mmCIF file of C-alpha atoms and ligand atoms in Angstrom:
data_model
loop_
_atom_site.group_PDB
_atom_site.id
_atom_site.type_symbol
_atom_site.label_atom_id
_atom_site.label_comp_id
_atom_site.label_asym_id
_atom_site.label_seq_id
_atom_site.Cartn_x
_atom_site.Cartn_y
_atom_site.Cartn_z
ATOM 1 C CA MET A 1355 -6.508 -15.404 -21.201
ATOM 2 C CA THR A 1356 -7.746 -14.228 -17.818
ATOM 3 C CA ARG A 1357 -9.816 -10.968 -17.761
ATOM 4 C CA ALA A 1358 -9.292 -8.771 -14.800
ATOM 5 C CA LEU A 1359 -11.486 -6.159 -13.202
ATOM 6 C CA VAL A 1360 -9.011 -3.306 -11.487
ATOM 7 C CA ILE A 1361 -11.607 -1.233 -9.102
ATOM 8 C CA GLY A 1362 -9.174 1.949 -8.556
ATOM 9 C CA GLY A 1363 -7.294 1.086 -11.704
ATOM 10 C CA ALA A 1364 -6.271 4.691 -12.613
ATOM 11 C CA GLY A 1365 -4.782 5.197 -8.887
ATOM 12 C CA PHE A 1366 -1.142 5.503 -7.121
ATOM 13 C CA ILE A 1367 -0.751 1.560 -7.008
ATOM 14 C CA GLY A 1368 -3.751 0.797 -9.388
ATOM 15 C CA VAL A 1369 -1.556 1.620 -12.939
ATOM 16 C CA ALA A 1370 1.737 -0.072 -11.257
ATOM 17 C CA ALA A 1371 -0.732 -2.485 -11.533
ATOM 18 C CA CYS A 1372 -2.435 -2.376 -14.709
ATOM 19 C CA LYS A 1373 0.943 -2.094 -16.491
ATOM 20 C CA GLU A 1374 2.204 -5.095 -15.483
ATOM 21 C CA LEU A 1375 -1.399 -6.988 -15.927
ATOM 22 C CA MET A 1376 -1.395 -6.144 -19.646
ATOM 23 C CA ARG A 1377 2.630 -6.823 -19.437
ATOM 24 C CA ARG A 1378 1.653 -10.557 -18.592
ATOM 25 C CA GLY A 1379 -0.932 -10.353 -21.140
ATOM 26 C CA VAL A 1380 -4.102 -10.523 -18.442
ATOM 27 C CA GLU A 1381 -6.830 -8.835 -20.538
ATOM 28 C CA THR A 1382 -7.413 -5.442 -18.269
ATOM 29 C CA ILE A 1383 -10.091 -3.392 -17.022
ATOM 30 C CA ALA A 1384 -9.166 -0.596 -15.218
ATOM 31 C CA ALA A 1385 -11.972 1.092 -13.257
ATOM 32 C CA GLY A 1386 -12.564 4.113 -11.318
ATOM 33 C CA ARG A 1387 -15.807 6.706 -10.261
ATOM 34 C CA LYS A 1388 -14.404 9.368 -13.069
ATOM 35 C CA GLU A 1389 -14.466 9.093 -16.506
ATOM 36 C CA ARG A 1390 -11.184 9.005 -17.905
ATOM 37 C CA PRO A 1391 -9.512 10.143 -21.382
ATOM 38 C CA TYR A 1392 -9.488 7.429 -24.026
ATOM 39 C CA GLY A 1393 -6.223 6.087 -24.803
ATOM 40 C CA THR A 1394 -5.257 6.194 -20.508
ATOM 41 C CA PHE A 1395 -6.182 2.706 -20.557
ATOM 42 C CA THR A 1396 -6.971 0.112 -23.140
ATOM 43 C CA SER A 1397 -9.995 -0.828 -21.309
ATOM 44 C CA TYR A 1398 -11.644 1.395 -18.394
ATOM 45 C CA VAL A 1399 -14.996 1.185 -17.103
ATOM 46 C CA ALA A 1400 -16.722 4.238 -14.557
ATOM 47 C CA PHE A 1401 -19.069 3.556 -11.842
ATOM 48 C CA ASP A 1402 -19.021 3.827 -8.526
ATOM 49 C CA ARG A 1403 -18.853 0.861 -6.152
ATOM 50 C CA ASP A 1404 -20.585 2.336 -3.510
ATOM 51 C CA ASP A 1405 -23.996 2.213 -5.525
ATOM 52 C CA GLU A 1406 -24.321 -1.525 -5.429
ATOM 53 C CA ALA A 1407 -26.617 -1.568 -8.610
ATOM 54 C CA GLU A 1408 -23.811 -0.356 -10.435
ATOM 55 C CA LEU A 1409 -21.665 -2.365 -9.304
ATOM 56 C CA ALA A 1410 -23.582 -5.458 -9.910
ATOM 57 C CA SER A 1411 -24.042 -4.181 -13.218
ATOM 58 C CA ALA A 1412 -20.663 -3.175 -14.106
ATOM 59 C CA ILE A 1413 -19.500 -6.948 -12.844
ATOM 60 C CA ALA A 1414 -21.893 -8.181 -15.375
ATOM 61 C CA ARG A 1415 -21.041 -6.235 -18.072
ATOM 62 C CA THR A 1416 -17.418 -7.068 -18.219
ATOM 63 C CA GLU A 1417 -17.631 -11.179 -16.693
ATOM 64 C CA PRO A 1418 -14.298 -10.742 -15.197
ATOM 65 C CA ASP A 1419 -12.092 -13.912 -13.802
ATOM 66 C CA VAL A 1420 -10.416 -11.598 -11.329
ATOM 67 C CA ILE A 1421 -11.638 -8.449 -9.255
ATOM 68 C CA LEU A 1422 -8.451 -6.389 -8.331
ATOM 69 C CA ASP A 1423 -10.017 -4.635 -5.474
ATOM 70 C CA LEU A 1424 -7.877 -1.438 -4.719
ATOM 71 C CA ALA A 1425 -10.726 1.142 -3.557
ATOM 72 C CA CYS A 1426 -12.261 -1.249 -0.708
ATOM 73 C CA TYR A 1427 -12.369 0.341 2.721
ATOM 74 C CA GLN A 1428 -14.936 -0.294 4.868
ATOM 75 C CA PRO A 1429 -16.898 -3.631 5.553
ATOM 76 C CA PRO A 1430 -20.323 -3.151 3.841
ATOM 77 C CA GLN A 1431 -18.293 -2.893 0.563
ATOM 78 C CA VAL A 1432 -17.036 -6.266 1.195
ATOM 79 C CA GLU A 1433 -20.503 -7.504 1.667
ATOM 80 C CA ALA A 1434 -21.542 -5.678 -1.222
ATOM 81 C CA MET A 1435 -18.728 -7.620 -3.270
ATOM 82 C CA ALA A 1436 -19.199 -10.978 -1.815
ATOM 83 C CA ARG A 1437 -23.169 -10.564 -3.172
ATOM 84 C CA ALA A 1438 -22.259 -9.778 -6.388
ATOM 85 C CA PHE A 1439 -19.014 -11.644 -7.432
ATOM 86 C CA ARG A 1440 -19.242 -15.124 -8.777
ATOM 87 C CA GLY A 1441 -15.771 -15.283 -10.469
ATOM 88 C CA THR A 1442 -12.799 -16.876 -9.755
ATOM 89 C CA ARG A 1443 -10.759 -14.490 -7.617
ATOM 90 C CA TYR A 1444 -11.054 -11.266 -5.592
ATOM 91 C CA ILE A 1445 -8.192 -9.284 -4.397
ATOM 92 C CA PHE A 1446 -8.630 -7.333 -1.895
ATOM 93 C CA VAL A 1447 -5.768 -4.627 -1.195
ATOM 94 C CA SER A 1448 -5.100 -4.116 2.518
ATOM 95 C CA THR A 1449 -2.706 -2.544 4.724
ATOM 96 C CA GLY A 1450 -0.827 -3.229 8.121
ATOM 97 C CA VAL A 1451 -3.870 -4.728 10.208
ATOM 98 C CA TYR A 1452 -1.241 -5.964 12.821
ATOM 99 C CA PRO A 1453 -1.704 -5.282 16.246
ATOM 100 C CA SER A 1454 0.854 -3.633 18.442
ATOM 101 C CA LEU A 1455 3.584 -5.561 18.100
ATOM 102 C CA HIS A 1456 6.280 -3.566 19.581
ATOM 103 C CA GLY A 1457 8.985 -3.863 17.162
ATOM 104 C CA ARG A 1458 8.171 -7.591 16.160
ATOM 105 C CA PRO A 1459 8.291 -7.584 11.728
ATOM 106 C CA ALA A 1460 4.831 -9.174 11.494
ATOM 107 C CA LYS A 1461 4.107 -12.368 9.748
ATOM 108 C CA GLU A 1462 0.991 -12.730 8.125
ATOM 109 C CA GLU A 1463 -0.534 -14.964 10.893
ATOM 110 C CA ASP A 1464 -0.330 -12.381 13.219
ATOM 111 C CA PHE A 1465 -3.489 -10.425 11.846
ATOM 112 C CA VAL A 1466 -6.333 -11.180 14.781
ATOM 113 C CA PRO A 1467 -10.044 -10.674 13.294
ATOM 114 C CA PHE A 1468 -12.721 -8.821 15.054
ATOM 115 C CA ASP A 1469 -15.632 -10.848 17.082
ATOM 116 C CA GLY A 1470 -19.355 -9.188 16.873
ATOM 117 C CA GLU A 1471 -20.236 -6.398 13.942
ATOM 118 C CA PRO A 1472 -18.931 -3.596 12.663
ATOM 119 C CA PRO A 1473 -18.954 0.101 14.328
ATOM 120 C CA ALA A 1474 -19.855 2.850 11.756
ATOM 121 C CA ASP A 1475 -17.421 5.208 10.896
ATOM 122 C CA LEU A 1476 -13.760 3.582 11.033
ATOM 123 C CA ASP A 1477 -11.115 4.760 10.506
ATOM 124 C CA TYR A 1478 -8.597 3.601 7.829
ATOM 125 C CA ARG A 1479 -6.304 1.080 9.763
ATOM 126 C CA GLU A 1480 -10.074 -0.110 11.726
ATOM 127 C CA GLY A 1481 -12.042 -0.204 8.435
ATOM 128 C CA LYS A 1482 -9.101 -2.567 6.760
ATOM 129 C CA ARG A 1483 -9.036 -4.631 9.501
ATOM 130 C CA TRP A 1484 -12.836 -5.102 9.720
ATOM 131 C CA CYS A 1485 -12.693 -5.666 5.809
ATOM 132 C CA GLU A 1486 -10.549 -8.578 6.446
ATOM 133 C CA THR A 1487 -12.407 -9.812 9.591
ATOM 134 C CA VAL A 1488 -15.788 -9.517 6.901
ATOM 135 C CA LEU A 1489 -13.763 -11.986 4.292
ATOM 136 C CA THR A 1490 -12.944 -14.460 6.652
ATOM 137 C CA ARG A 1491 -16.841 -14.473 7.294
ATOM 138 C CA HIS A 1492 -17.240 -15.290 3.450
ATOM 139 C CA PRO A 1493 -15.811 -18.777 2.817
ATOM 140 C CA ASP A 1494 -18.272 -19.065 -0.326
ATOM 141 C CA LEU A 1495 -15.910 -15.386 -1.622
ATOM 142 C CA PRO A 1496 -12.867 -16.610 -3.182
ATOM 143 C CA TRP A 1497 -10.511 -13.818 -1.663
ATOM 144 C CA THR A 1498 -7.045 -13.218 -1.280
ATOM 145 C CA VAL A 1499 -5.584 -10.663 0.571
ATOM 146 C CA ILE A 1500 -2.506 -8.005 -0.445
ATOM 147 C CA ARG A 1501 -1.000 -6.064 2.918
ATOM 148 C CA PRO A 1502 1.743 -3.491 1.442
ATOM 149 C CA PRO A 1503 2.379 -1.163 4.192
ATOM 150 C CA ALA A 1504 3.574 2.310 3.147
ATOM 151 C CA VAL A 1505 3.855 2.440 -0.367
ATOM 152 C CA PHE A 1506 6.372 5.287 -1.927
ATOM 153 C CA GLY A 1507 7.130 6.163 -6.055
ATOM 154 C CA PRO A 1508 6.241 8.790 -8.277
ATOM 155 C CA ALA A 1509 2.831 10.424 -7.705
ATOM 156 C CA ASP A 1510 2.985 9.227 -4.178
ATOM 157 C CA HIS A 1511 -0.291 11.420 -3.179
ATOM 158 C CA THR A 1512 0.700 10.510 0.499
ATOM 159 C CA LEU A 1513 3.666 12.832 0.037
ATOM 160 C CA ARG A 1514 5.543 10.947 3.220
ATOM 161 C CA ILE A 1515 8.264 9.846 0.749
ATOM 162 C CA ALA A 1516 8.737 13.956 -0.412
ATOM 163 C CA ALA A 1517 8.780 14.493 3.618
ATOM 164 C CA TYR A 1518 12.166 12.762 3.072
ATOM 165 C CA ILE A 1519 13.513 14.030 0.089
ATOM 166 C CA GLU A 1520 12.743 18.285 0.885
ATOM 167 C CA ARG A 1521 14.636 17.494 4.059
ATOM 168 C CA VAL A 1522 18.100 15.626 2.857
ATOM 169 C CA ALA A 1523 17.583 18.471 0.076
ATOM 170 C CA ASP A 1524 17.729 21.366 2.484
ATOM 171 C CA GLY A 1525 20.853 20.249 4.120
ATOM 172 C CA GLY A 1526 19.567 20.288 7.405
ATOM 173 C CA PRO A 1527 19.815 17.826 10.044
ATOM 174 C CA LEU A 1528 16.583 15.013 9.875
ATOM 175 C CA LEU A 1529 14.362 13.830 13.434
ATOM 176 C CA VAL A 1530 14.081 10.458 13.583
ATOM 177 C CA PRO A 1531 12.716 8.069 16.414
ATOM 178 C CA ALA A 1532 15.602 6.862 18.480
ATOM 179 C CA GLU A 1533 14.046 3.580 19.190
ATOM 180 C CA THR A 1534 13.414 2.618 15.559
ATOM 181 C CA TYR A 1535 15.173 4.098 12.876
ATOM 182 C CA GLU A 1536 17.689 1.475 12.138
ATOM 183 C CA LYS A 1537 15.157 -1.229 12.927
ATOM 184 C CA GLN A 1538 13.345 -2.738 9.522
ATOM 185 C CA ALA A 1539 10.441 -0.266 8.290
ATOM 186 C CA GLY A 1540 7.448 -1.114 7.052
ATOM 187 C CA VAL A 1541 7.750 0.750 3.520
ATOM 188 C CA SER A 1542 7.432 -0.966 -0.248
ATOM 189 C CA TRP A 1543 7.771 0.428 -3.656
ATOM 190 C CA VAL A 1544 4.430 0.890 -5.944
ATOM 191 C CA LYS A 1545 6.496 -0.876 -8.641
ATOM 192 C CA ASP A 1546 6.954 -4.195 -6.440
ATOM 193 C CA ILE A 1547 2.993 -3.510 -5.157
ATOM 194 C CA GLY A 1548 1.419 -3.654 -8.578
ATOM 195 C CA PHE A 1549 3.666 -6.587 -9.452
ATOM 196 C CA ALA A 1550 2.620 -8.036 -6.474
ATOM 197 C CA CYS A 1551 -0.952 -7.831 -7.023
ATOM 198 C CA ALA A 1552 -0.536 -9.137 -10.564
ATOM 199 C CA LEU A 1553 1.020 -11.886 -9.279
ATOM 200 C CA ALA A 1554 -1.816 -12.635 -7.115
ATOM 201 C CA CYS A 1555 -4.173 -12.655 -10.394
ATOM 202 C CA ASP A 1556 -1.788 -15.340 -11.741
ATOM 203 C CA LEU A 1557 -4.769 -18.058 -11.731
ATOM 204 C CA ARG A 1558 -2.643 -21.011 -11.683
ATOM 205 C CA LYS A 1559 -1.400 -19.958 -8.126
ATOM 206 C CA ASP A 1560 -3.827 -21.158 -5.580
ATOM 207 C CA THR A 1561 -4.086 -18.095 -3.336
ATOM 208 C CA THR A 1562 -7.468 -18.331 -2.174
ATOM 209 C CA HIS A 1563 -8.059 -17.478 1.426
ATOM 210 C CA LYS A 1564 -4.362 -16.293 1.967
ATOM 211 C CA ALA A 1565 -3.010 -13.358 2.567
ATOM 212 C CA TYR A 1566 0.330 -12.151 1.800
ATOM 213 C CA ASN A 1567 3.158 -9.606 3.259
ATOM 214 C CA VAL A 1568 4.589 -7.473 0.335
ATOM 215 C CA ALA A 1569 6.899 -4.893 1.167
ATOM 216 C CA PHE A 1570 11.184 -3.943 0.965
ATOM 217 C CA GLU A 1571 13.013 -6.429 2.970
ATOM 218 C CA GLY A 1572 15.239 -5.149 5.795
ATOM 219 C CA VAL A 1573 15.250 -1.840 5.118
ATOM 220 C CA SER A 1574 15.460 0.609 7.548
ATOM 221 C CA LEU A 1575 14.386 4.263 7.805
ATOM 222 C CA ARG A 1576 17.695 5.113 8.528
ATOM 223 C CA ASP A 1577 18.827 3.124 4.869
ATOM 224 C CA LEU A 1578 15.551 5.127 3.071
ATOM 225 C CA ILE A 1579 17.197 8.674 4.185
ATOM 226 C CA GLU A 1580 21.006 7.143 3.240
ATOM 227 C CA GLY A 1581 19.811 5.903 0.671
ATOM 228 C CA ILE A 1582 17.809 9.475 -0.871
ATOM 229 C CA ALA A 1583 21.443 10.979 0.381
ATOM 230 C CA HIS A 1584 23.502 8.859 -1.678
ATOM 231 C CA ALA A 1585 21.471 9.624 -4.509
ATOM 232 C CA LEU A 1586 21.276 13.133 -4.276
ATOM 233 C CA ASP A 1587 24.834 13.511 -3.723
ATOM 234 C CA LYS A 1588 24.047 15.200 0.156
ATOM 235 C CA PRO A 1589 25.675 14.625 2.680
ATOM 236 C CA VAL A 1590 22.947 14.175 6.043
ATOM 237 C CA SER A 1591 22.761 13.931 9.023
ATOM 238 C CA LEU A 1592 20.615 12.114 11.601
ATOM 239 C CA HIS A 1593 19.396 13.452 14.952
ATOM 240 C CA PRO A 1594 17.558 10.937 16.459
ATOM 241 C CA ILE A 1595 15.184 11.872 19.423
ATOM 242 C CA PRO A 1596 12.283 9.952 21.032
ATOM 243 C CA PHE A 1597 9.606 8.791 19.089
ATOM 244 C CA ALA A 1598 7.027 10.561 21.543
ATOM 245 C CA GLU A 1599 8.963 14.021 20.952
ATOM 246 C CA LEU A 1600 8.861 13.925 17.155
ATOM 247 C CA PRO A 1601 6.999 17.161 15.929
ATOM 248 C CA ASP A 1602 4.104 16.833 13.584
ATOM 249 C CA GLY A 1603 5.126 15.026 10.543
ATOM 250 C CA ALA A 1604 9.025 15.338 10.906
ATOM 251 C CA SER A 1605 9.129 11.321 10.448
ATOM 252 C CA PRO A 1606 5.916 10.282 8.361
ATOM 253 C CA TYR A 1607 6.712 6.843 8.594
ATOM 254 C CA GLY A 1608 7.037 6.846 12.199
ATOM 255 C CA PRO A 1609 8.295 3.993 12.374
ATOM 256 C CA ASP A 1610 6.293 3.654 15.691
ATOM 257 C CA PRO A 1611 7.539 2.121 17.994
ATOM 258 C CA ALA A 1612 4.483 -0.051 19.071
ATOM 259 C CA ARG A 1613 3.804 -1.523 15.491
ATOM 260 C CA SER A 1614 5.478 -3.783 14.030
ATOM 261 C CA ALA A 1615 8.892 -3.489 12.743
ATOM 262 C CA GLY A 1616 8.082 -3.813 8.871
ATOM 263 C CA TYR A 1617 6.960 -7.678 7.732
ATOM 264 C CA ILE A 1618 8.282 -11.216 7.422
ATOM 265 C CA ILE A 1619 7.762 -11.612 3.248
ATOM 266 C CA ASP A 1620 8.661 -15.004 3.361
ATOM 267 C CA ARG A 1621 5.381 -16.449 1.952
ATOM 268 C CA ALA A 1622 4.964 -14.068 -0.969
ATOM 269 C CA ARG A 1623 8.343 -14.929 -1.704
ATOM 270 C CA ARG A 1624 7.259 -19.081 -1.729
ATOM 271 C CA GLU A 1625 3.834 -18.953 -2.724
ATOM 272 C CA LEU A 1626 3.637 -15.725 -5.340
ATOM 273 C CA GLY A 1627 6.937 -15.506 -6.574
ATOM 274 C CA PHE A 1628 7.426 -11.936 -5.059
ATOM 275 C CA GLU A 1629 10.929 -10.412 -5.121
ATOM 276 C CA PRO A 1630 11.221 -6.472 -3.628
ATOM 277 C CA SER A 1631 13.337 -4.687 -6.035
ATOM 278 C CA ALA A 1632 16.743 -3.066 -5.047
ATOM 279 C CA LEU A 1633 15.776 0.780 -2.903
ATOM 280 C CA GLU A 1634 17.633 2.213 -5.262
ATOM 281 C CA ASP A 1635 16.038 1.446 -7.893
ATOM 282 C CA ALA A 1636 12.862 2.590 -6.216
ATOM 283 C CA LEU A 1637 14.690 5.767 -5.179
ATOM 284 C CA ALA A 1638 15.849 7.011 -8.478
ATOM 285 C CA GLU A 1639 12.574 6.503 -10.065
ATOM 286 C CA THR A 1640 11.042 8.686 -7.375
ATOM 287 C CA LEU A 1641 13.610 11.128 -7.426
ATOM 288 C CA ALA A 1642 13.090 11.777 -11.094
ATOM 289 C CA TRP A 1643 9.628 12.274 -10.324
ATOM 290 C CA TYR A 1644 10.674 14.522 -7.331
ATOM 291 C CA ARG A 1645 12.816 16.837 -9.299
ATOM 292 C CA VAL A 1646 9.815 17.538 -11.670
ATOM 293 C CA ALA A 1647 6.850 17.945 -9.727
ATOM 294 C CA ARG A 1648 8.629 19.288 -6.055
ATOM 295 C CA PRO A 1649 5.946 18.742 -4.454
ATOM 296 C CA SER A 1650 5.798 19.070 -0.438
ATOM 297 C CA HIS A 1651 4.702 17.120 2.440
ATOM 298 C CA PRO A 1652 2.323 19.589 5.027
ATOM 299 C CA GLY A 1653 4.678 18.423 7.659
ATOM 300 C CA TYR A 1654 7.400 20.235 6.420
ATOM 301 C CA ALA A 1655 5.726 23.790 7.272
ATOM 302 C CA ASN A 1656 7.193 22.541 11.058
ATOM 303 C CA ARG A 1657 10.788 22.613 9.777
ATOM 304 C CA ALA A 1658 12.295 25.614 12.228
ATOM 305 C CA LYS A 1659 10.938 23.767 15.172
ATOM 306 C CA GLU A 1660 13.150 20.689 13.829
ATOM 307 C CA LEU A 1661 16.180 22.374 13.302
ATOM 308 C CA GLU A 1662 15.546 24.122 16.767
ATOM 309 C CA LEU A 1663 14.997 21.038 18.077
ATOM 310 C CA ALA A 1664 18.342 19.371 16.629
ATOM 311 C CA GLY A 1665 20.007 22.427 17.945
ATOM 312 C CA SER A 1666 20.894 23.855 14.411
ATOM 313 C CA ALA A 1667 18.438 26.668 14.450
HETATM 314 N N1 NAP B 2080 -0.764 3.830 -0.686
HETATM 315 C C1 NAP B 2080 -0.117 3.664 0.388
HETATM 316 O O1 NAP B 2080 0.869 4.575 0.919
HETATM 317 C C2 NAP B 2080 -0.885 2.291 0.771
HETATM 318 C C3 NAP B 2080 -0.410 1.860 1.625
HETATM 319 C C4 NAP B 2080 -1.378 0.799 2.006
HETATM 320 C C5 NAP B 2080 -2.342 -0.102 1.059
HETATM 321 N N2 NAP B 2080 -2.817 0.948 0.401
HETATM 322 C C6 NAP B 2080 -4.113 0.114 0.177
HETATM 323 O O2 NAP B 2080 -3.897 0.623 -1.565
HETATM 324 C C7 NAP B 2080 -4.834 0.564 -2.444
HETATM 325 C C8 NAP B 2080 -4.789 1.706 -3.323
HETATM 326 O O3 NAP B 2080 -4.574 2.747 -2.627
HETATM 327 P P1 NAP B 2080 -3.850 4.065 -3.526
HETATM 328 O O4 NAP B 2080 -2.830 4.868 -3.075
HETATM 329 O O5 NAP B 2080 -3.404 3.471 -5.374
HETATM 330 O O6 NAP B 2080 -5.024 5.097 -3.756
HETATM 331 P P2 NAP B 2080 -5.607 5.795 -4.725
HETATM 332 O O7 NAP B 2080 -4.447 6.684 -5.435
HETATM 333 O O8 NAP B 2080 -6.665 6.877 -4.008
HETATM 334 O O9 NAP B 2080 -6.642 5.192 -5.390
HETATM 335 C C9 NAP B 2080 -7.476 4.997 -5.403
HETATM 336 C C10 NAP B 2080 -8.481 4.848 -6.609
HETATM 337 O O10 NAP B 2080 -9.925 4.471 -6.355
HETATM 338 C C11 NAP B 2080 -10.562 4.823 -6.566
HETATM 339 N N3 NAP B 2080 -11.975 4.685 -5.919
HETATM 340 C C12 NAP B 2080 -12.252 5.562 -4.887
HETATM 341 N N4 NAP B 2080 -13.675 5.143 -4.484
HETATM 342 C C13 NAP B 2080 -14.153 4.763 -5.138
HETATM 343 C C14 NAP B 2080 -15.733 4.114 -5.806
HETATM 344 N N5 NAP B 2080 -16.247 4.242 -4.910
HETATM 345 N N6 NAP B 2080 -15.810 3.480 -6.805
HETATM 346 C C15 NAP B 2080 -14.915 3.200 -8.251
HETATM 347 N N7 NAP B 2080 -13.494 3.604 -7.871
HETATM 348 C C16 NAP B 2080 -13.308 3.976 -6.410
HETATM 349 C C17 NAP B 2080 -9.847 5.885 -7.102
HETATM 350 O O11 NAP B 2080 -10.553 6.669 -9.013
HETATM 351 P P3 NAP B 2080 -11.603 7.647 -8.953
HETATM 352 O O12 NAP B 2080 -11.456 8.872 -7.965
HETATM 353 O O13 NAP B 2080 -11.839 7.634 -10.796
HETATM 354 O O14 NAP B 2080 -13.214 6.884 -8.311
HETATM 355 C C18 NAP B 2080 -8.791 6.213 -7.205
HETATM 356 O O15 NAP B 2080 -8.339 6.127 -8.304
HETATM 357 C C19 NAP B 2080 -6.337 1.287 -1.041
HETATM 358 O O16 NAP B 2080 -6.760 0.296 -0.961
HETATM 359 C C20 NAP B 2080 -5.075 1.633 -0.090
HETATM 360 O O17 NAP B 2080 -6.034 1.113 1.377
HETATM 361 C C21 NAP B 2080 -2.378 2.025 -0.169
#
């Protein structure tokens, strides 16, 4: 039986990944800094992965075949992992690390590693790109990379999906970027990303030193918003304006025209057996959460200005 240590296993994506791993009969040990009550997971260890001695001791105690790492953001964390892990597979959960592709969907080969040494204080995307760069310098580490774009689902702590739901629910027009709202967007469902992570933990598949894009395919911002409207049984009106003129937080997914138009997921489909779910299923589950939790995205505070821009204030 494969044993997996899931660092960040109690987080947004981690819970989905642990559920799918346990469903597949993988011995699953979730990990995070906080102590968590007995019963949340069949097995859980608390440690801070930034303390290298704690990391090494947790790995020595749990002896995982696979580490699924959902809490790695900076190059020194990758270096520490390369020193500590001697198992069969290390899975790094990355993000959209691609350069400006100006509206072309990204394929895995579009990733360009950095040259030189990583600077300190990297922002989120640069940090992830540097982490992947450092992985390419460790042929001794049996790494695999999973690259989700923006992830939504119940308990989405980024609240980006809530930004769209609350605007559809209030019945006013939604400002969307004219250049991109009908193109494929970089979005995914948390359950699909958990599923992809679990697929990557299958040691019968050879994923060593490969990266995999995982996301919805062919879903645009328009599809997402109209899907929400359909599920809420509300009419919706979209008001396209240039991306550069969108008020802060009006459309947290962008999509930014300078970036990729979502992903090509052929490799994950072919090699991992990944298949994205129906958007309707993802929205139904997400809306069930929204109806109870009623979260609000901070950008909604600018709603009056948005309505003014759309000419309906
Ligand atoms: N959410 C998205 O839209 C999205 C999109 C693309 C990629 N990703 C990537 O997917 C991964 C998971 O994202 P998420 O949204 O699920 O994040 P999350 O909900 O914040 O979960 C991260 C988990 O990591 C644990 N953690 C953080 N620092 C740690 C440390 N030093 N030592 C041990 N555990 C630590 C936290 O638990 P404790 O607080 O108990 O430590 C937390 O539960 C991240 O790498 C993220 O970059 C996310």
